[in-house]
Amino acid sequence: MSTDDPLKLENFLCFAIHSTAHAIQRANKPLLDQLGLTYPQYLVMVVLWAEDDQTVSAIGDRLFLESSTLTPLLKRLQAAGLIERARDAEDERQVRIRLTEQGRALHNKARTLPGWFEHTFCDQSQEAKDLHEAVVRLRNKLTAKSRGD
Amino acid sequence: MSTDDPLKLENFLCFAIHSTAHAIQRANKPLLDQLGLTYPQYLVMVVLWAEDDQTVSAIGDRLFLESSTLTPLLKRLQAAGLIERARDAEDERQVRIRLTEQGRALHNKARTLPGWFEHTFCDQSQEAKDLHEAVVRLRNKLTAKSRGD
DNA sequence: CTATATTGTATCGCACGCGATTAAATCGTT
DNA sequence: AACGATTTAATCGCGTGCGATACAATATAG
């Protein structure tokens, strides 16, 4: 029949990455449940733990997300008491996102997650490093094209 | 400050894959718009082009998706006239998904997409192959763990 | 042959994710 | 100072994605 068809799922690099991303979310979920965070919420917290007091668009630049995604997500983090949202006094267009005491406190509980993930699924660190670099190279190509290169 | 913090986004393999998956969807979107399909809808069609007349759960197994995701998606494909949904006469629990004439006709228009993607973003085929294999290996580890290994 | 367990879809509620649009604040030019 | 252009968030509508649950059909047990 069509077994020679190039249009086969197993041949799609894009599907491999797509499905692996979902598998990662599923694998991380039990850990994140303990923190009371979803995976995208966790990523926002990681950005803020690295550098507090950022604007919505700065967070979006780091996570490749739009304001239409971030605004509702940030409101949920605010409702959970982990961050504060406040208009910048200098430039009232911007909204500055700051960690609350509770948000900072979560940092310690969250430290173990990346280590757990890599230890559990990426034993051979060299392969993981190569994979990481190759994925980032691909992402750079993709974002470069879409930005009109 | 916390520049030595291991909890840095750039060090997360999982974030690299996550964000690259989104970048892929964005890159593919213009092509998919021409087909009138979203990316997940396209994946379902690929599965059906490879083998017509499959159950919902069989499609889910191939794409790593649940019925709660597939049922509404399949209804949209049905509304678009690309597939038919019909209870199996032998086992009325199952719903068999079959391509319509129009759904089969879309196959030809869709053939160019994977080639375009790989040609545009994965010039060095060896690197792409290595990346593909490494990603699939990681996904296998992830799904194996979650299935109680 | 009936009671119970299992299976296959569907439904519901919630949380992304984005394109398109809106609204307010700021910037630039005159 | 005043007007139009740009920037920044927020809003809206739509389509995933999943866990929990519901329900009907089938399989199994007794």
Tab-separated table of C-alpha atoms (C1' of nucleotides) in Angstrom:
chain	number	residue	atom	x	y	z
A	1	MET	CA	0.000	0.000	0.000
A	2	SER	CA	1.625	3.264	1.025
A	3	THR	CA	4.471	2.001	3.204
A	4	ASP	CA	6.951	3.815	0.985
A	5	ASP	CA	5.061	7.044	1.332
A	6	PRO	CA	7.469	9.699	2.603
A	7	LEU	CA	4.519	11.123	4.508
A	8	LYS	CA	5.067	8.780	7.444
A	9	LEU	CA	4.884	9.849	11.034
A	10	GLU	CA	8.033	8.004	12.082
A	11	ASN	CA	10.039	10.036	9.589
A	12	PHE	CA	8.924	13.372	10.983
A	13	LEU	CA	11.497	15.083	13.095
A	14	CYS	CA	8.859	17.660	13.930
A	15	PHE	CA	6.515	15.009	15.325
A	16	ALA	CA	9.315	13.431	17.353
A	17	ILE	CA	10.014	16.758	19.033
A	18	HIS	CA	6.332	17.547	19.422
A	19	SER	CA	5.481	14.267	21.107
A	20	THR	CA	8.614	14.309	23.248
A	21	ALA	CA	7.689	17.747	24.557
A	22	HIS	CA	4.339	16.340	25.677
A	23	ALA	CA	6.012	13.317	27.239
A	24	ILE	CA	8.272	15.646	29.200
A	25	GLN	CA	5.313	17.564	30.562
A	26	ARG	CA	3.682	14.323	31.633
A	27	ALA	CA	6.870	13.120	33.299
A	28	ASN	CA	7.333	16.372	35.191
A	29	LYS	CA	3.727	16.641	36.299
A	30	PRO	CA	3.990	14.681	39.588
A	31	LEU	CA	6.856	16.898	40.736
A	32	LEU	CA	5.087	20.072	39.664
A	33	ASP	CA	1.887	19.013	41.395
A	34	GLN	CA	3.849	19.051	44.637
A	35	LEU	CA	4.760	22.670	43.925
A	36	GLY	CA	1.210	23.501	42.901
A	37	LEU	CA	2.425	24.727	39.504
A	38	THR	CA	1.758	23.833	35.898
A	39	TYR	CA	4.765	23.477	33.620
A	40	PRO	CA	4.362	26.891	31.938
A	41	GLN	CA	3.837	28.474	35.358
A	42	TYR	CA	6.996	26.773	36.546
A	43	LEU	CA	8.934	28.227	33.615
A	44	VAL	CA	7.742	31.720	34.510
A	45	MET	CA	8.858	31.182	38.096
A	46	VAL	CA	12.274	29.995	36.903
A	47	VAL	CA	12.643	33.208	34.916
A	48	LEU	CA	11.719	35.269	37.961
A	49	TRP	CA	13.962	33.315	40.329
A	50	ALA	CA	16.836	34.057	37.964
A	51	GLU	CA	15.918	37.751	37.858
A	52	ASP	CA	13.111	39.340	39.811
A	53	ASP	CA	11.087	42.380	38.760
A	54	GLN	CA	10.661	41.878	35.018
A	55	THR	CA	8.088	43.177	32.561
A	56	VAL	CA	5.547	40.929	30.881
A	57	SER	CA	7.253	41.240	27.512
A	58	ALA	CA	10.691	40.480	28.984
A	59	ILE	CA	9.316	37.228	30.370
A	60	GLY	CA	7.694	36.561	27.016
A	61	ASP	CA	10.977	37.076	25.186
A	62	ARG	CA	12.710	34.506	27.353
A	63	LEU	CA	9.928	31.918	27.102
A	64	PHE	CA	8.862	32.639	23.502
A	65	LEU	CA	5.331	33.497	24.647
A	66	GLU	CA	2.857	36.251	23.758
A	67	SER	CA	1.084	38.557	26.173
A	68	SER	CA	-2.169	36.822	25.295
A	69	THR	CA	-0.733	33.697	26.891
A	70	LEU	CA	1.120	35.348	29.745
A	71	THR	CA	-1.484	37.744	31.079
A	72	PRO	CA	-3.966	35.073	32.206
A	73	LEU	CA	-1.157	32.834	33.439
A	74	LEU	CA	0.358	35.649	35.503
A	75	LYS	CA	-3.027	36.434	36.984
A	76	ARG	CA	-3.226	32.840	38.181
A	77	LEU	CA	0.215	33.080	39.763
A	78	GLN	CA	-0.932	36.294	41.417
A	79	ALA	CA	-4.099	34.605	42.671
A	80	ALA	CA	-1.878	31.860	44.083
A	81	GLY	CA	0.054	34.507	46.007
A	82	LEU	CA	3.379	33.849	44.265
A	83	ILE	CA	3.815	37.136	42.373
A	84	GLU	CA	2.696	40.752	42.320
A	85	ARG	CA	1.647	42.671	39.211
A	86	ALA	CA	2.035	46.449	39.242
A	87	ARG	CA	2.157	49.138	36.588
A	88	ASP	CA	5.589	50.723	36.280
A	89	ALA	CA	5.499	54.251	37.705
A	90	GLU	CA	8.002	55.460	35.085
A	91	ASP	CA	6.172	53.942	32.118
A	92	GLU	CA	2.603	53.033	32.858
A	93	ARG	CA	2.327	50.864	29.740
A	94	GLN	CA	4.535	48.274	31.361
A	95	VAL	CA	3.495	45.878	34.080
A	96	ARG	CA	6.271	44.774	36.374
A	97	ILE	CA	6.149	41.245	37.769
A	98	ARG	CA	7.712	40.711	41.177
A	99	LEU	CA	7.988	37.668	43.404
A	100	THR	CA	6.225	37.706	46.736
A	101	GLU	CA	7.896	36.281	49.828
A	102	GLN	CA	5.939	33.096	49.182
A	103	GLY	CA	7.117	33.051	45.566
A	104	ARG	CA	10.737	33.353	46.647
A	105	ALA	CA	10.220	30.654	49.254
A	106	LEU	CA	9.152	28.194	46.571
A	107	HIS	CA	12.616	28.440	45.006
A	108	ASN	CA	14.138	25.968	47.433
A	109	LYS	CA	11.458	23.373	46.935
A	110	ALA	CA	11.875	23.727	43.178
A	111	ARG	CA	15.632	23.259	42.983
A	112	THR	CA	15.464	19.491	42.797
A	113	LEU	CA	13.331	19.270	39.661
A	114	PRO	CA	15.840	19.773	36.828
A	115	GLY	CA	18.349	17.521	38.518
A	116	TRP	CA	15.741	14.841	38.978
A	117	PHE	CA	14.704	15.068	35.345
A	118	GLU	CA	18.194	14.855	33.904
A	119	HIS	CA	19.279	12.174	36.325
A	120	THR	CA	16.269	10.037	35.548
A	121	PHE	CA	16.136	10.399	31.786
A	122	CYS	CA	19.510	11.649	30.589
A	123	ASP	CA	22.081	9.398	32.235
A	124	GLN	CA	24.740	9.785	29.568
A	125	SER	CA	25.429	13.450	29.990
A	126	GLN	CA	27.331	13.793	26.716
A	127	GLU	CA	24.403	12.573	24.674
A	128	ALA	CA	22.116	14.910	26.558
A	129	LYS	CA	24.461	17.811	25.892
A	130	ASP	CA	24.656	17.044	22.185
A	131	LEU	CA	20.895	16.702	22.023
A	132	HIS	CA	20.437	19.974	23.855
A	133	GLU	CA	22.753	21.811	21.485
A	134	ALA	CA	21.169	20.313	18.389
A	135	VAL	CA	17.692	21.255	19.567
A	136	VAL	CA	18.719	24.810	20.339
A	137	ARG	CA	20.400	25.100	16.934
A	138	LEU	CA	17.176	24.002	15.297
A	139	ARG	CA	15.141	26.432	17.352
A	140	ASN	CA	17.459	29.253	16.374
A	141	LYS	CA	16.983	28.443	12.706
A	142	LEU	CA	13.228	28.383	13.164
A	143	THR	CA	12.995	31.672	15.019
A	144	ALA	CA	15.454	33.343	12.633
A	145	LYS	CA	13.338	32.437	9.603
A	146	SER	CA	10.111	33.616	11.175
A	147	ARG	CA	11.702	36.940	12.056
A	148	GLY	CA	12.160	37.753	8.419
A	149	ASP	CA	15.723	36.607	7.698
B	1	MET	CA	23.498	37.264	42.282
B	2	SER	CA	22.166	33.900	41.213
B	3	THR	CA	24.037	33.421	37.946
B	4	ASP	CA	25.491	30.166	39.261
B	5	ASP	CA	22.061	28.885	40.120
B	6	PRO	CA	21.597	25.522	38.399
B	7	LEU	CA	17.953	26.488	38.049
B	8	LYS	CA	18.637	28.377	34.830
B	9	LEU	CA	16.449	28.171	31.784
B	10	GLU	CA	19.319	27.828	29.330
B	11	ASN	CA	20.402	24.656	31.108
B	12	PHE	CA	17.046	22.967	30.756
B	13	LEU	CA	16.937	20.360	28.057
B	14	CYS	CA	13.213	20.104	28.686
B	15	PHE	CA	12.704	23.803	27.977
B	16	ALA	CA	14.787	23.592	24.811
B	17	ILE	CA	12.561	20.837	23.484
B	18	HIS	CA	9.400	22.521	24.699
B	19	SER	CA	10.167	25.843	23.024
B	20	THR	CA	11.449	24.202	19.857
B	21	ALA	CA	8.192	22.286	19.513
B	22	HIS	CA	6.325	25.584	19.618
B	23	ALA	CA	8.711	27.141	17.104
B	24	ILE	CA	8.060	24.216	14.759
B	25	GLN	CA	4.318	24.739	14.946
B	26	ARG	CA	4.769	28.415	14.166
B	27	ALA	CA	7.035	27.616	11.214
B	28	ASN	CA	4.614	25.083	9.785
B	29	LYS	CA	1.548	27.248	10.209
B	30	PRO	CA	1.648	29.069	6.832
B	31	LEU	CA	1.808	25.745	4.994
B	32	LEU	CA	-0.937	24.235	7.107
B	33	ASP	CA	-3.156	27.265	6.612
B	34	GLN	CA	-3.097	26.489	2.901
B	35	LEU	CA	-4.426	23.018	3.720
B	36	GLY	CA	-6.968	24.415	6.137
B	37	LEU	CA	-5.586	22.238	8.943
B	38	THR	CA	-4.089	22.833	12.342
B	39	TYR	CA	-0.918	20.941	13.219
B	40	PRO	CA	-2.651	18.285	15.384
B	41	GLN	CA	-5.321	17.866	12.712
B	42	TYR	CA	-2.561	17.408	10.153
B	43	LEU	CA	-0.989	14.690	12.291
B	44	VAL	CA	-4.299	12.836	12.440
B	45	MET	CA	-4.605	13.048	8.666
B	46	VAL	CA	-1.066	11.710	8.263
B	47	VAL	CA	-2.016	8.720	10.391
B	48	LEU	CA	-5.101	8.113	8.279
B	49	TRP	CA	-3.286	8.580	4.974
B	50	ALA	CA	-0.852	5.906	6.124
B	51	GLU	CA	-3.728	3.590	7.112
B	52	ASP	CA	-7.380	4.353	6.642
B	53	ASP	CA	-10.237	3.102	8.827
B	54	GLN	CA	-8.768	3.229	12.325
B	55	THR	CA	-10.393	3.486	15.744
B	56	VAL	CA	-10.087	6.562	17.925
B	57	SER	CA	-7.820	4.798	20.386
B	58	ALA	CA	-5.567	3.465	17.615
B	59	ILE	CA	-5.023	7.019	16.413
B	60	GLY	CA	-4.431	8.066	20.000
B	61	ASP	CA	-1.786	5.393	20.459
B	62	ARG	CA	0.143	6.620	17.456
B	63	LEU	CA	-0.066	10.296	18.377
B	64	PHE	CA	0.143	9.910	22.183
B	65	LEU	CA	-3.244	11.587	22.621
B	66	GLU	CA	-6.295	10.852	24.778
B	67	SER	CA	-9.878	10.496	23.614
B	68	SER	CA	-10.689	13.746	25.408
B	69	THR	CA	-8.404	15.486	22.944
B	70	LEU	CA	-9.233	13.456	19.874
B	71	THR	CA	-13.021	13.392	20.006
B	72	PRO	CA	-13.513	17.144	19.554
B	73	LEU	CA	-10.675	17.296	17.023
B	74	LEU	CA	-12.182	14.489	14.962
B	75	LYS	CA	-15.549	16.171	15.037
B	76	ARG	CA	-13.950	19.248	13.499
B	77	LEU	CA	-12.344	17.150	10.770
B	78	GLN	CA	-15.750	15.596	10.167
B	79	ALA	CA	-17.372	19.020	10.006
B	80	ALA	CA	-14.692	19.992	7.466
B	81	GLY	CA	-15.747	17.014	5.357
B	82	LEU	CA	-12.401	15.226	5.543
B	83	ILE	CA	-13.387	12.157	7.587
B	84	GLU	CA	-16.368	10.039	8.592
B	85	ARG	CA	-17.072	8.762	12.104
B	86	ALA	CA	-19.148	5.611	12.475
B	87	ARG	CA	-19.689	3.092	15.248
B	88	ASP	CA	-18.215	-0.305	14.475
B	89	ALA	CA	-20.989	-2.785	13.751
B	90	GLU	CA	-19.029	-5.624	15.391
B	91	ASP	CA	-18.213	-3.707	18.559
B	92	GLU	CA	-20.370	-0.685	19.084
B	93	ARG	CA	-18.019	0.756	21.676
B	94	GLN	CA	-15.523	1.555	18.966
B	95	VAL	CA	-15.775	4.437	16.537
B	96	ARG	CA	-14.097	3.897	13.207
B	97	ILE	CA	-12.540	6.890	11.470
B	98	ARG	CA	-12.470	6.804	7.678
B	99	LEU	CA	-11.262	9.306	5.094
B	100	THR	CA	-13.783	10.833	2.764
B	101	GLU	CA	-12.956	11.345	-0.908
B	102	GLN	CA	-12.094	14.914	-0.023
B	103	GLY	CA	-9.851	13.735	2.822
B	104	ARG	CA	-7.973	11.413	0.459
B	105	ALA	CA	-7.674	14.192	-2.100
B	106	LEU	CA	-5.869	16.379	0.405
B	107	HIS	CA	-3.042	13.840	0.518
B	108	ASN	CA	-1.422	15.158	-2.641
B	109	LYS	CA	-1.464	18.762	-1.529
B	110	ALA	CA	0.076	17.716	1.784
B	111	ARG	CA	3.010	15.745	0.435
B	112	THR	CA	5.287	18.737	0.128
B	113	LEU	CA	5.185	19.781	3.759
B	114	PRO	CA	7.700	17.453	5.444
B	115	GLY	CA	10.155	17.891	2.602
B	116	TRP	CA	9.830	21.630	2.817
B	117	PHE	CA	10.410	21.596	6.560
B	118	GLU	CA	13.481	19.416	6.471
B	119	HIS	CA	14.930	21.161	3.447
B	120	THR	CA	14.482	24.557	5.037
B	121	PHE	CA	15.656	23.841	8.553
B	122	CYS	CA	17.661	20.614	8.515
B	123	ASP	CA	20.150	21.016	5.695
B	124	GLN	CA	22.783	18.678	7.112
B	125	SER	CA	20.827	15.491	7.000
B	126	GLN	CA	23.200	13.593	9.291
B	127	GLU	CA	22.743	16.052	12.121
B	128	ALA	CA	18.989	15.915	11.635
B	129	LYS	CA	19.065	12.127	11.739
B	130	ASP	CA	21.145	12.074	14.913
B	131	LEU	CA	18.850	14.629	16.489
B	132	HIS	CA	15.798	12.643	15.484
B	133	GLU	CA	17.176	9.453	16.986
B	134	ALA	CA	18.230	11.142	20.206
B	135	VAL	CA	14.810	12.723	20.638
B	136	VAL	CA	13.021	9.431	20.037
B	137	ARG	CA	15.330	7.693	22.515
B	138	LEU	CA	14.451	10.297	25.118
B	139	ARG	CA	10.745	9.958	24.394
B	140	ASN	CA	10.988	6.184	24.766
B	141	LYS	CA	12.602	6.601	28.171
B	142	LEU	CA	9.891	9.010	29.214
B	143	THR	CA	6.985	6.871	28.101
B	144	ALA	CA	8.562	3.724	29.526
B	145	LYS	CA	8.882	5.304	32.978
B	146	SER	CA	5.335	6.597	32.979
B	147	ARG	CA	4.012	3.176	32.070
B	148	GLY	CA	5.242	1.750	35.341
B	149	ASP	CA	8.690	0.410	34.498
C	1	DC	C1'	-27.849	-16.444	32.800
C	2	DT	C1'	-27.253	-12.724	35.600
C	3	DA	C1'	-24.050	-9.703	38.304
C	4	DT	C1'	-19.764	-7.499	37.967
C	5	DA	C1'	-15.650	-5.791	35.773
C	6	DT	C1'	-13.527	-3.939	31.852
C	7	DT	C1'	-13.210	-1.373	27.595
C	8	DG	C1'	-13.939	2.499	24.257
C	9	DT	C1'	-15.755	7.065	23.599
C	10	DA	C1'	-17.655	11.093	25.038
C	11	DT	C1'	-18.240	15.008	28.239
C	12	DC	C1'	-16.743	18.553	31.450
C	13	DG	C1'	-13.688	21.830	33.586
C	14	DC	C1'	-9.422	23.938	33.543
C	15	DA	C1'	-5.096	25.745	31.578
C	16	DC	C1'	-2.383	26.888	27.842
C	17	DG	C1'	-1.113	29.185	23.126
C	18	DC	C1'	-1.794	32.343	19.537
C	19	DG	C1'	-3.732	35.720	15.978
C	20	DA	C1'	-6.437	39.704	15.776
C	21	DT	C1'	-8.017	43.500	17.974
C	22	DT	C1'	-8.367	47.100	21.507
C	23	DA	C1'	-6.930	50.634	24.715
C	24	DA	C1'	-3.836	53.351	27.067
C	25	DA	C1'	0.677	55.454	27.504
C	26	DT	C1'	4.672	57.188	25.407
C	27	DC	C1'	7.465	58.902	21.662
C	28	DG	C1'	8.475	61.863	17.564
C	29	DT	C1'	7.703	65.379	14.597
C	30	DT	C1'	6.336	69.479	13.657
D	1	DA	C1'	1.623	72.068	22.523
D	2	DA	C1'	-0.599	68.795	19.239
D	3	DC	C1'	-1.036	65.219	16.296
D	4	DG	C1'	-0.006	60.718	14.530
D	5	DA	C1'	2.890	56.582	15.092
D	6	DT	C1'	4.663	53.208	18.112
D	7	DT	C1'	4.833	50.391	22.175
D	8	DT	C1'	2.825	47.543	25.913
D	9	DA	C1'	-0.766	44.808	28.027
D	10	DA	C1'	-5.132	43.089	27.997
D	11	DT	C1'	-9.135	40.931	25.747
D	12	DC	C1'	-11.556	37.761	22.695
D	13	DG	C1'	-12.316	33.609	20.041
D	14	DC	C1'	-10.761	29.279	18.742
D	15	DG	C1'	-8.279	24.974	19.067
D	16	DT	C1'	-5.656	21.898	21.601
D	17	DG	C1'	-4.342	18.783	25.836
D	18	DC	C1'	-5.461	16.265	29.894
D	19	DG	C1'	-7.562	14.388	34.353
D	20	DA	C1'	-11.804	12.995	36.176
D	21	DT	C1'	-15.997	11.323	35.270
D	22	DA	C1'	-19.980	9.230	32.843
D	23	DC	C1'	-22.064	5.911	29.975
D	24	DA	C1'	-22.982	2.241	26.960
D	25	DA	C1'	-21.251	-2.090	25.031
D	26	DT	C1'	-18.771	-6.061	25.771
D	27	DA	C1'	-16.299	-9.505	28.419
D	28	DT	C1'	-15.907	-12.279	32.560
D	29	DA	C1'	-17.327	-14.698	36.762
D	30	DG	C1'	-20.232	-17.201	39.426
